[in-house]
Amino acid sequence: MRGLLSLIFAASALLSVLNHEFQENFTALTNARVVTITQGVIENGTVLMEGDRIVAIGTDVEVPAGARIIDCTGMTVYPGMIDSGTQMGLVEVGSLSETRDNTELGTLSPQMKALTAVNPNGVAIPVTRVNGVTTVLTEPSGGMLPGQAALINLHGYTPSQMFAGFEGISMQFPATGRRGRFDQRTDEQVQEATEKALKLLNDTWNSAELHSRIDSTYQARPESGRKPAYVPSMEALRPVVRGQQALVISVNAARDILAAIEWVKERGLRNVIFTGLSEGWRVADQIAEAGIPCLVGPVLSVPTRPSDRFDKAYRNAALMHAAGVKIAIRSGETANARNLPYNAGFAVAYGLPYEEALRAVTINPAEIFGVDDRLGSLEAGKEATLFIADGDPFETSTTIHHVFIGGYQISMESRHTQLYEEFLNRSPGLENRDGP
């Protein structure tokens, strides 16, 4: 038994060496076109990394003796892309309940943390990161307040190692319309359900505000003895009520977006992010006036109304940007989060300036999530989280040759490459088949 355990540990150690190589010393990416995002494009430049950090970028970077050198002639270095809306690590097989950890029981569970449920060994993770998507916001679902979304890097052996520095309370804003064409409720039933949901939301928020005030009084005067009762949901909402943590509100229909803007104003919330926004283009001016940043997508979608032009979902991001809304692009996917760059590419094809599309999957989400001091652009002092490609990452013909996440050079192997190799080199074995 002891021998078997030793063999297992040895195999695990070997696998970690093969799949993830940490560059403890210097690594130089030379002769590269460097798209920094925030400081322009550097032609024939060098990116010098030490450990988990970028230490120098430019055309005159001195490469230390003994540094590992990757010649990037004909290739471009980009910061890792950030998907602002997935369920990565929470869902493996959508049709198999045993592999889904995205939903908790109940309508109000803001204390539940998606980060604790992330599976670092999810099959979709290698598939996603080899396409240049190195960081994602993974979101809980189900109920009005389903839990806390977490920003994670797509490398690590534990969820805490993957954590990228942002958690926000997820909220599903009450919808006023039908759930779809199969929704057979009467207009009265739809309105009644909406009013009931709004009442629940407001009652919950009233309780959260009261709980926060009682706590503030107790902290100021502990001798009063009026300590608030421990209620997990209220404890979780307290930082949001005080503006210390973001509230990520999922809202899509135009009239619901307007209602959400008014609700945010009435509650005096200062740290709010909207996500989804499938009809954001209809009320883009009002969103811009409210100054609420938006996680928009998926772009690869269909119009919300039969009367809309076929390309409204493709143009949504462009129209919102033109109105002055700060946007980041989300795929809304899990297994197909690797398609984030193609969501951005479609947005470009339908009006979003190319540079803004790059920002919408790099520095914009980093700024919205408050991690722009670490991620989102190529700058000295930031994390060495980047990828090297032989073309435009928004083009399907482009191949990504290297990926680094926090200084670790990531294996380019994934379930997809394994299947490709298997079937490329398959041997039918007909010559060994028994029978006629």
Short mmCIF file of C-alpha atoms in Angstrom, two decimals:
data_model
loop_
_atom_site.label_atom_id
_atom_site.label_comp_id
_atom_site.label_asym_id
_atom_site.label_seq_id
_atom_site.Cartn_x
_atom_site.Cartn_y
_atom_site.Cartn_z
CA MET A 1 0.00 0.00 0.00
CA ARG A 2 2.84 2.35 0.93
CA GLY A 3 4.51 1.61 -2.40
CA LEU A 4 1.31 2.39 -4.27
CA LEU A 5 0.94 5.73 -2.46
CA SER A 6 4.55 6.61 -3.26
CA LEU A 7 3.91 5.85 -6.92
CA ILE A 8 0.77 8.03 -6.93
CA PHE A 9 2.60 10.96 -5.32
CA ALA A 10 5.50 10.60 -7.74
CA ALA A 11 3.13 10.58 -10.71
CA SER A 12 1.32 13.64 -9.37
CA ALA A 13 4.60 15.50 -8.95
CA LEU A 14 5.68 14.58 -12.47
CA LEU A 15 2.34 15.72 -13.88
CA SER A 16 2.65 19.09 -12.14
CA VAL A 17 6.12 19.59 -13.63
CA LEU A 18 4.90 18.68 -17.09
CA ASN A 19 1.77 20.84 -16.99
CA HIS A 20 2.86 23.95 -15.10
CA GLU A 21 6.39 25.30 -15.13
CA PHE A 22 7.03 28.24 -12.81
CA GLN A 23 9.75 30.59 -14.00
CA GLU A 24 11.60 31.42 -10.78
CA ASN A 25 14.30 33.37 -12.59
CA PHE A 26 14.15 35.65 -15.61
CA THR A 27 12.24 34.87 -18.79
CA ALA A 28 12.51 37.19 -21.78
CA LEU A 29 10.05 37.34 -24.64
CA THR A 30 12.14 38.88 -27.41
CA ASN A 31 11.57 40.24 -30.93
CA ALA A 32 7.86 40.54 -30.22
CA ARG A 33 5.10 42.90 -31.13
CA VAL A 34 3.77 43.90 -27.70
CA VAL A 35 0.19 45.13 -27.30
CA THR A 36 0.31 46.76 -23.88
CA ILE A 37 -3.34 48.02 -24.02
CA THR A 38 -2.60 51.07 -21.84
CA GLN A 39 0.72 52.25 -23.29
CA GLY A 40 0.37 51.60 -26.99
CA VAL A 41 1.97 48.97 -29.21
CA ILE A 42 5.69 48.26 -29.10
CA GLU A 43 7.24 46.84 -32.26
CA ASN A 44 10.20 44.48 -31.97
CA GLY A 45 10.09 44.72 -28.21
CA THR A 46 11.02 42.60 -25.21
CA VAL A 47 8.94 41.60 -22.21
CA LEU A 48 11.12 40.61 -19.26
CA MET A 49 9.54 38.55 -16.49
CA GLU A 50 10.94 37.56 -13.12
CA GLY A 51 8.96 35.10 -11.04
CA ASP A 52 5.32 36.11 -11.19
CA ARG A 53 5.92 39.70 -12.34
CA ILE A 54 6.71 41.70 -15.44
CA VAL A 55 9.83 43.70 -14.61
CA ALA A 56 10.52 45.52 -17.89
CA ILE A 57 8.97 46.18 -21.30
CA GLY A 58 10.45 48.03 -24.25
CA THR A 59 12.81 48.01 -27.20
CA ASP A 60 15.97 48.50 -25.13
CA VAL A 61 15.42 46.04 -22.30
CA GLU A 62 18.64 44.49 -21.04
CA VAL A 63 18.20 40.73 -20.74
CA PRO A 64 20.15 39.32 -17.77
CA ALA A 65 22.68 36.58 -18.37
CA GLY A 66 21.18 33.14 -17.91
CA ALA A 67 17.64 34.27 -18.60
CA ARG A 68 15.37 31.92 -20.47
CA ILE A 69 14.64 33.42 -23.88
CA ILE A 70 11.55 32.80 -26.02
CA ASP A 71 12.02 34.20 -29.52
CA CYS A 72 8.68 35.75 -30.54
CA THR A 73 9.65 36.80 -34.05
CA GLY A 74 6.45 37.19 -36.08
CA MET A 75 4.27 36.91 -32.97
CA THR A 76 2.40 39.28 -30.66
CA VAL A 77 2.23 39.41 -26.88
CA TYR A 78 -1.14 40.33 -25.33
CA PRO A 79 -2.32 40.56 -21.71
CA GLY A 80 -4.49 37.62 -20.71
CA MET A 81 -8.15 38.11 -21.57
CA ILE A 82 -10.78 38.38 -18.83
CA ASP A 83 -14.25 36.87 -19.27
CA SER A 84 -16.66 38.90 -17.14
CA GLY A 85 -19.37 36.28 -16.83
CA THR A 86 -19.11 32.47 -16.70
CA GLN A 87 -19.74 29.53 -14.40
CA MET A 88 -16.24 28.19 -14.88
CA GLY A 89 -15.27 25.66 -12.26
CA LEU A 90 -18.83 25.42 -10.94
CA VAL A 91 -20.35 23.29 -13.71
CA GLU A 92 -18.84 20.31 -15.48
CA VAL A 93 -21.76 18.57 -17.23
CA GLY A 94 -24.87 20.72 -17.33
CA SER A 95 -27.22 17.76 -17.56
CA LEU A 96 -25.66 15.94 -14.60
CA SER A 97 -26.65 17.41 -11.24
CA GLU A 98 -23.73 15.77 -9.42
CA THR A 99 -21.32 17.95 -11.40
CA ARG A 100 -23.11 21.27 -10.80
CA ASP A 101 -22.17 23.45 -7.82
CA ASN A 102 -23.55 26.72 -9.13
CA THR A 103 -26.86 26.81 -7.25
CA GLU A 104 -27.83 26.67 -3.59
CA LEU A 105 -31.25 25.97 -2.15
CA GLY A 106 -33.39 28.99 -1.36
CA THR A 107 -33.94 32.43 -2.82
CA LEU A 108 -31.69 34.45 -0.51
CA SER A 109 -28.19 33.09 0.10
CA PRO A 110 -25.76 36.01 -0.42
CA GLN A 111 -23.38 34.47 2.11
CA MET A 112 -22.59 31.55 -0.21
CA LYS A 113 -19.23 31.96 -1.95
CA ALA A 114 -18.79 30.61 -5.47
CA LEU A 115 -15.04 30.46 -4.82
CA THR A 116 -15.42 27.64 -2.31
CA ALA A 117 -17.14 25.48 -4.92
CA VAL A 118 -14.65 26.01 -7.77
CA ASN A 119 -13.13 22.80 -9.11
CA PRO A 120 -9.52 23.60 -10.13
CA ASN A 121 -9.45 20.40 -12.21
CA GLY A 122 -12.43 21.26 -14.37
CA VAL A 123 -12.01 20.00 -17.94
CA ALA A 124 -13.15 23.35 -19.37
CA ILE A 125 -10.34 25.26 -17.66
CA PRO A 126 -7.42 24.09 -19.88
CA VAL A 127 -9.65 24.39 -22.96
CA THR A 128 -10.39 28.02 -22.09
CA ARG A 129 -6.95 29.25 -21.10
CA VAL A 130 -5.16 27.90 -24.19
CA ASN A 131 -7.35 30.30 -26.17
CA GLY A 132 -5.92 33.26 -24.29
CA VAL A 133 -8.67 33.59 -21.66
CA THR A 134 -6.67 33.51 -18.45
CA THR A 135 -9.12 35.01 -15.94
CA VAL A 136 -12.89 34.70 -15.50
CA LEU A 137 -15.68 35.88 -13.24
CA THR A 138 -17.47 32.75 -12.10
CA GLU A 139 -21.03 33.38 -10.95
CA PRO A 140 -23.57 31.52 -8.82
CA SER A 141 -27.14 31.26 -10.08
CA GLY A 142 -30.64 30.53 -8.83
CA GLY A 143 -32.69 32.82 -6.62
CA MET A 144 -32.67 36.56 -6.14
CA LEU A 145 -29.43 36.66 -4.15
CA PRO A 146 -27.68 33.39 -5.07
CA GLY A 147 -24.27 34.14 -3.59
CA GLN A 148 -20.95 35.79 -4.30
CA ALA A 149 -19.29 35.76 -7.70
CA ALA A 150 -15.50 35.38 -7.73
CA LEU A 151 -12.79 36.43 -10.13
CA ILE A 152 -10.39 33.54 -10.68
CA ASN A 153 -7.23 32.93 -12.66
CA LEU A 154 -7.39 29.70 -14.63
CA HIS A 155 -4.42 28.13 -12.90
CA GLY A 156 -3.99 26.76 -9.41
CA TYR A 157 -4.35 23.61 -7.35
CA THR A 158 -6.88 25.09 -4.91
CA PRO A 159 -9.60 27.73 -5.26
CA SER A 160 -7.65 30.09 -2.98
CA GLN A 161 -4.65 29.85 -5.30
CA MET A 162 -6.89 30.72 -8.24
CA PHE A 163 -8.54 33.72 -6.55
CA ALA A 164 -7.78 36.90 -8.50
CA GLY A 165 -8.82 39.50 -5.94
CA PHE A 166 -12.51 40.29 -6.48
CA GLU A 167 -15.75 38.98 -4.99
CA GLY A 168 -19.13 40.62 -5.53
CA ILE A 169 -22.65 39.82 -4.35
CA SER A 170 -24.72 38.52 -7.27
CA MET A 171 -28.31 39.70 -7.55
CA GLN A 172 -31.03 38.83 -10.05
CA PHE A 173 -33.15 41.94 -10.42
CA PRO A 174 -36.90 41.12 -10.53
CA ALA A 175 -38.03 40.74 -14.14
CA THR A 176 -41.28 42.36 -15.22
CA GLY A 177 -41.86 40.27 -18.33
CA ARG A 178 -42.42 36.65 -19.20
CA ARG A 179 -39.68 34.08 -18.86
CA GLY A 180 -40.01 33.00 -22.48
CA ARG A 181 -42.47 31.88 -25.10
CA PHE A 182 -43.39 28.85 -22.99
CA ASP A 183 -44.46 31.07 -20.06
CA GLN A 184 -48.24 30.56 -19.99
CA ARG A 185 -49.01 32.88 -17.06
CA THR A 186 -51.65 35.55 -17.46
CA ASP A 187 -50.69 39.23 -17.42
CA GLU A 188 -52.14 39.49 -13.91
CA GLN A 189 -50.03 36.56 -12.72
CA VAL A 190 -46.88 38.05 -14.24
CA GLN A 191 -47.53 41.40 -12.56
CA GLU A 192 -48.32 39.74 -9.24
CA ALA A 193 -45.07 37.74 -9.37
CA THR A 194 -43.10 40.91 -10.17
CA GLU A 195 -44.63 42.86 -7.29
CA LYS A 196 -43.99 39.97 -4.92
CA ALA A 197 -40.33 39.77 -5.98
CA LEU A 198 -39.84 43.53 -5.60
CA LYS A 199 -41.40 43.43 -2.14
CA LEU A 200 -39.06 40.60 -1.13
CA LEU A 201 -36.08 42.54 -2.44
CA ASN A 202 -37.02 45.73 -0.63
CA ASP A 203 -37.87 43.94 2.60
CA THR A 204 -34.53 42.16 2.48
CA TRP A 205 -32.67 45.40 1.83
CA ASN A 206 -34.52 47.20 4.60
CA SER A 207 -33.42 44.47 6.98
CA ALA A 208 -29.83 44.66 5.71
CA GLU A 209 -29.72 48.42 6.21
CA LEU A 210 -31.16 48.11 9.72
CA HIS A 211 -28.70 45.35 10.59
CA SER A 212 -25.84 47.55 9.36
CA ARG A 213 -27.01 50.54 11.44
CA ILE A 214 -27.29 48.41 14.58
CA ASP A 215 -23.80 47.05 13.99
CA SER A 216 -22.39 50.56 13.43
CA THR A 217 -23.96 51.73 16.71
CA TYR A 218 -22.53 48.72 18.55
CA GLN A 219 -19.05 49.25 17.09
CA ALA A 220 -19.14 52.90 18.17
CA ARG A 221 -20.49 52.11 21.65
CA PRO A 222 -19.84 48.47 22.62
CA GLU A 223 -20.92 49.23 26.17
CA SER A 224 -24.48 49.65 24.92
CA GLY A 225 -24.60 45.88 24.55
CA ARG A 226 -26.91 46.09 21.53
CA LYS A 227 -25.00 43.72 19.29
CA PRO A 228 -26.91 42.64 16.17
CA ALA A 229 -27.96 39.01 16.01
CA TYR A 230 -25.83 36.85 13.76
CA VAL A 231 -27.73 36.38 10.51
CA PRO A 232 -25.46 35.07 7.72
CA SER A 233 -27.35 36.75 4.90
CA MET A 234 -27.35 40.11 6.67
CA GLU A 235 -23.65 39.81 7.52
CA ALA A 236 -22.94 39.15 3.83
CA LEU A 237 -24.95 42.16 2.65
CA ARG A 238 -23.44 44.60 5.14
CA PRO A 239 -20.33 45.43 3.02
CA VAL A 240 -22.60 46.13 0.03
CA VAL A 241 -24.87 48.42 2.05
CA ARG A 242 -21.75 50.31 3.16
CA GLY A 243 -20.28 50.52 -0.34
CA GLN A 244 -17.33 48.31 0.57
CA GLN A 245 -18.24 45.47 -1.79
CA ALA A 246 -19.76 45.45 -5.25
CA LEU A 247 -23.31 44.40 -6.00
CA VAL A 248 -23.41 42.66 -9.39
CA ILE A 249 -26.97 43.04 -10.68
CA SER A 250 -28.12 40.77 -13.50
CA VAL A 251 -30.70 42.60 -15.60
CA ASN A 252 -31.63 42.38 -19.27
CA ALA A 253 -34.94 43.89 -20.43
CA ALA A 254 -34.91 47.65 -21.07
CA ARG A 255 -37.66 48.49 -18.59
CA ASP A 256 -36.02 46.31 -15.94
CA ILE A 257 -32.71 48.12 -16.50
CA LEU A 258 -34.45 51.45 -15.93
CA ALA A 259 -36.16 50.07 -12.82
CA ALA A 260 -32.80 48.77 -11.55
CA ILE A 261 -31.20 52.20 -12.06
CA GLU A 262 -33.97 53.84 -10.03
CA TRP A 263 -33.72 51.19 -7.31
CA VAL A 264 -29.96 51.75 -7.02
CA LYS A 265 -30.51 55.51 -6.71
CA GLU A 266 -33.23 55.10 -4.10
CA ARG A 267 -31.02 52.83 -2.02
CA GLY A 268 -28.01 55.11 -2.34
CA LEU A 269 -25.76 52.25 -3.46
CA ARG A 270 -22.30 53.40 -4.56
CA ASN A 271 -20.63 50.21 -5.76
CA VAL A 272 -22.83 48.61 -8.40
CA ILE A 273 -22.13 46.67 -11.59
CA PHE A 274 -24.77 45.62 -14.12
CA THR A 275 -24.37 42.32 -15.97
CA GLY A 276 -26.21 40.79 -18.93
CA LEU A 277 -27.78 43.90 -20.51
CA SER A 278 -29.20 42.15 -23.59
CA GLU A 279 -31.36 45.24 -24.20
CA GLY A 280 -28.79 47.71 -22.91
CA TRP A 281 -28.67 49.43 -26.28
CA ARG A 282 -32.27 50.57 -25.85
CA VAL A 283 -31.48 52.56 -22.69
CA ALA A 284 -27.75 53.17 -23.13
CA ASP A 285 -28.04 56.94 -22.51
CA GLN A 286 -29.72 56.39 -19.14
CA ILE A 287 -27.08 53.81 -18.12
CA ALA A 288 -24.30 56.20 -19.09
CA GLU A 289 -25.93 59.01 -17.11
CA ALA A 290 -26.12 56.74 -14.05
CA GLY A 291 -22.41 55.94 -14.44
CA ILE A 292 -22.88 52.21 -13.85
CA PRO A 293 -20.26 49.94 -15.50
CA CYS A 294 -21.68 47.01 -17.46
CA LEU A 295 -20.64 43.43 -18.18
CA VAL A 296 -22.25 42.97 -21.59
CA GLY A 297 -23.01 39.74 -23.35
CA PRO A 298 -23.05 37.25 -24.74
CA VAL A 299 -22.53 39.05 -28.05
CA LEU A 300 -23.01 35.75 -29.91
CA SER A 301 -26.73 35.74 -29.29
CA VAL A 302 -30.07 36.48 -30.94
CA PRO A 303 -32.37 39.52 -30.68
CA THR A 304 -34.64 39.68 -27.66
CA ARG A 305 -37.71 40.66 -29.69
CA PRO A 306 -38.99 39.33 -33.04
CA SER A 307 -39.26 42.88 -34.34
CA ASP A 308 -35.57 43.66 -33.75
CA ARG A 309 -32.93 43.56 -36.46
CA PHE A 310 -30.96 40.32 -36.56
CA ASP A 311 -27.75 42.10 -35.55
CA LYS A 312 -28.91 43.89 -32.41
CA ALA A 313 -27.16 41.46 -30.08
CA TYR A 314 -23.97 41.86 -32.13
CA ARG A 315 -24.24 45.68 -32.03
CA ASN A 316 -25.26 45.95 -28.38
CA ALA A 317 -21.73 46.49 -27.05
CA ALA A 318 -20.92 49.05 -29.76
CA LEU A 319 -24.09 51.06 -29.16
CA MET A 320 -23.56 51.09 -25.40
CA HIS A 321 -19.94 52.18 -25.81
CA ALA A 322 -20.98 54.94 -28.22
CA ALA A 323 -23.37 56.23 -25.56
CA GLY A 324 -20.53 56.48 -23.05
CA VAL A 325 -21.12 53.33 -21.00
CA LYS A 326 -18.03 51.62 -19.61
CA ILE A 327 -18.30 48.05 -20.85
CA ALA A 328 -16.60 44.70 -20.44
CA ILE A 329 -17.59 41.71 -22.56
CA ARG A 330 -18.77 38.44 -21.08
CA SER A 331 -19.37 35.12 -22.84
CA GLY A 332 -22.05 33.89 -20.43
CA GLU A 333 -20.64 30.42 -21.05
CA THR A 334 -18.82 27.68 -19.22
CA ALA A 335 -17.70 24.95 -21.62
CA ASN A 336 -17.57 27.56 -24.40
CA ALA A 337 -15.98 30.43 -22.49
CA ARG A 338 -13.04 29.93 -24.84
CA ASN A 339 -15.20 31.81 -27.37
CA LEU A 340 -14.84 35.11 -25.49
CA PRO A 341 -12.45 36.54 -28.14
CA TYR A 342 -14.97 35.72 -30.88
CA ASN A 343 -17.71 37.51 -28.95
CA ALA A 344 -15.38 40.51 -28.99
CA GLY A 345 -14.61 39.95 -32.67
CA PHE A 346 -18.30 40.03 -33.58
CA ALA A 347 -18.68 43.24 -31.58
CA VAL A 348 -15.89 44.75 -33.70
CA ALA A 349 -17.50 43.56 -36.92
CA TYR A 350 -20.70 45.34 -35.89
CA GLY A 351 -19.30 48.68 -34.85
CA LEU A 352 -17.21 48.49 -31.68
CA PRO A 353 -13.75 50.02 -32.35
CA TYR A 354 -11.07 47.33 -32.32
CA GLU A 355 -9.03 48.99 -29.56
CA GLU A 356 -12.15 49.27 -27.40
CA ALA A 357 -12.93 45.58 -27.93
CA LEU A 358 -9.44 44.73 -26.71
CA ARG A 359 -9.98 46.94 -23.68
CA ALA A 360 -13.38 45.29 -23.06
CA VAL A 361 -11.68 41.92 -22.49
CA THR A 362 -8.59 43.21 -20.66
CA ILE A 363 -8.19 46.50 -18.81
CA ASN A 364 -11.89 47.47 -18.59
CA PRO A 365 -12.94 44.41 -16.57
CA ALA A 366 -9.75 44.73 -14.51
CA GLU A 367 -10.73 48.30 -13.63
CA ILE A 368 -14.36 47.39 -12.97
CA PHE A 369 -13.27 44.61 -10.60
CA GLY A 370 -10.59 46.75 -8.98
CA VAL A 371 -7.66 44.56 -9.98
CA ASP A 372 -6.11 46.81 -12.64
CA ASP A 373 -2.98 47.14 -10.51
CA ARG A 374 -2.33 43.46 -11.26
CA LEU A 375 -4.14 42.45 -14.43
CA GLY A 376 -5.52 43.78 -17.71
CA SER A 377 -2.45 45.28 -19.37
CA LEU A 378 1.25 44.69 -19.93
CA GLU A 379 3.15 47.00 -17.60
CA ALA A 380 6.20 46.66 -15.41
CA GLY A 381 5.14 45.59 -11.93
CA LYS A 382 1.99 43.76 -13.00
CA GLU A 383 1.44 40.01 -12.93
CA ALA A 384 3.02 38.01 -15.72
CA THR A 385 -0.36 36.90 -17.05
CA LEU A 386 -0.24 37.01 -20.82
CA PHE A 387 -0.29 35.01 -24.04
CA ILE A 388 1.71 34.93 -27.26
CA ALA A 389 -0.13 34.51 -30.58
CA ASP A 390 0.76 34.45 -34.25
CA GLY A 391 -2.09 36.77 -35.17
CA ASP A 392 -5.20 38.60 -34.04
CA PRO A 393 -6.76 36.72 -31.09
CA PHE A 394 -10.24 37.68 -32.35
CA GLU A 395 -9.62 35.62 -35.51
CA THR A 396 -10.32 31.88 -35.43
CA SER A 397 -7.31 31.22 -37.69
CA THR A 398 -4.89 32.52 -35.05
CA THR A 399 -2.83 30.04 -33.04
CA ILE A 400 -1.77 30.80 -29.49
CA HIS A 401 1.69 29.38 -28.82
CA HIS A 402 2.40 30.26 -25.17
CA VAL A 403 0.35 31.21 -22.12
CA PHE A 404 1.64 32.51 -18.79
CA ILE A 405 -0.57 32.95 -15.70
CA GLY A 406 1.04 34.60 -12.70
CA GLY A 407 4.49 33.62 -13.97
CA TYR A 408 3.61 29.99 -14.62
CA GLN A 409 4.03 28.81 -18.18
CA ILE A 410 0.88 26.85 -18.87
CA SER A 411 0.80 23.59 -20.78
CA MET A 412 -0.94 24.03 -24.13
CA GLU A 413 -2.50 20.61 -23.77
CA SER A 414 -6.24 20.34 -23.22
CA ARG A 415 -9.03 17.86 -23.73
CA HIS A 416 -9.43 19.24 -27.24
CA THR A 417 -5.78 18.78 -28.20
CA GLN A 418 -5.84 15.28 -26.73
CA LEU A 419 -8.86 14.34 -28.83
CA TYR A 420 -7.27 15.91 -31.91
CA GLU A 421 -4.10 13.87 -31.49
CA GLU A 422 -6.03 10.70 -30.76
CA PHE A 423 -8.16 10.87 -33.88
CA LEU A 424 -5.40 12.29 -36.09
CA ASN A 425 -3.24 9.24 -35.36
CA ARG A 426 -5.96 6.65 -34.87
CA SER A 427 -5.46 3.09 -35.97
CA PRO A 428 -8.73 1.36 -36.84
CA GLY A 429 -7.24 -2.02 -35.97
CA LEU A 430 -9.15 -3.77 -38.69
CA GLU A 431 -6.26 -6.08 -39.38
CA ASN A 432 -6.60 -7.56 -35.89
CA ARG A 433 -10.37 -7.87 -35.89
CA ASP A 434 -11.70 -11.36 -35.38
CA GLY A 435 -14.23 -12.80 -37.76
CA PRO A 436 -14.75 -12.60 -41.51
#
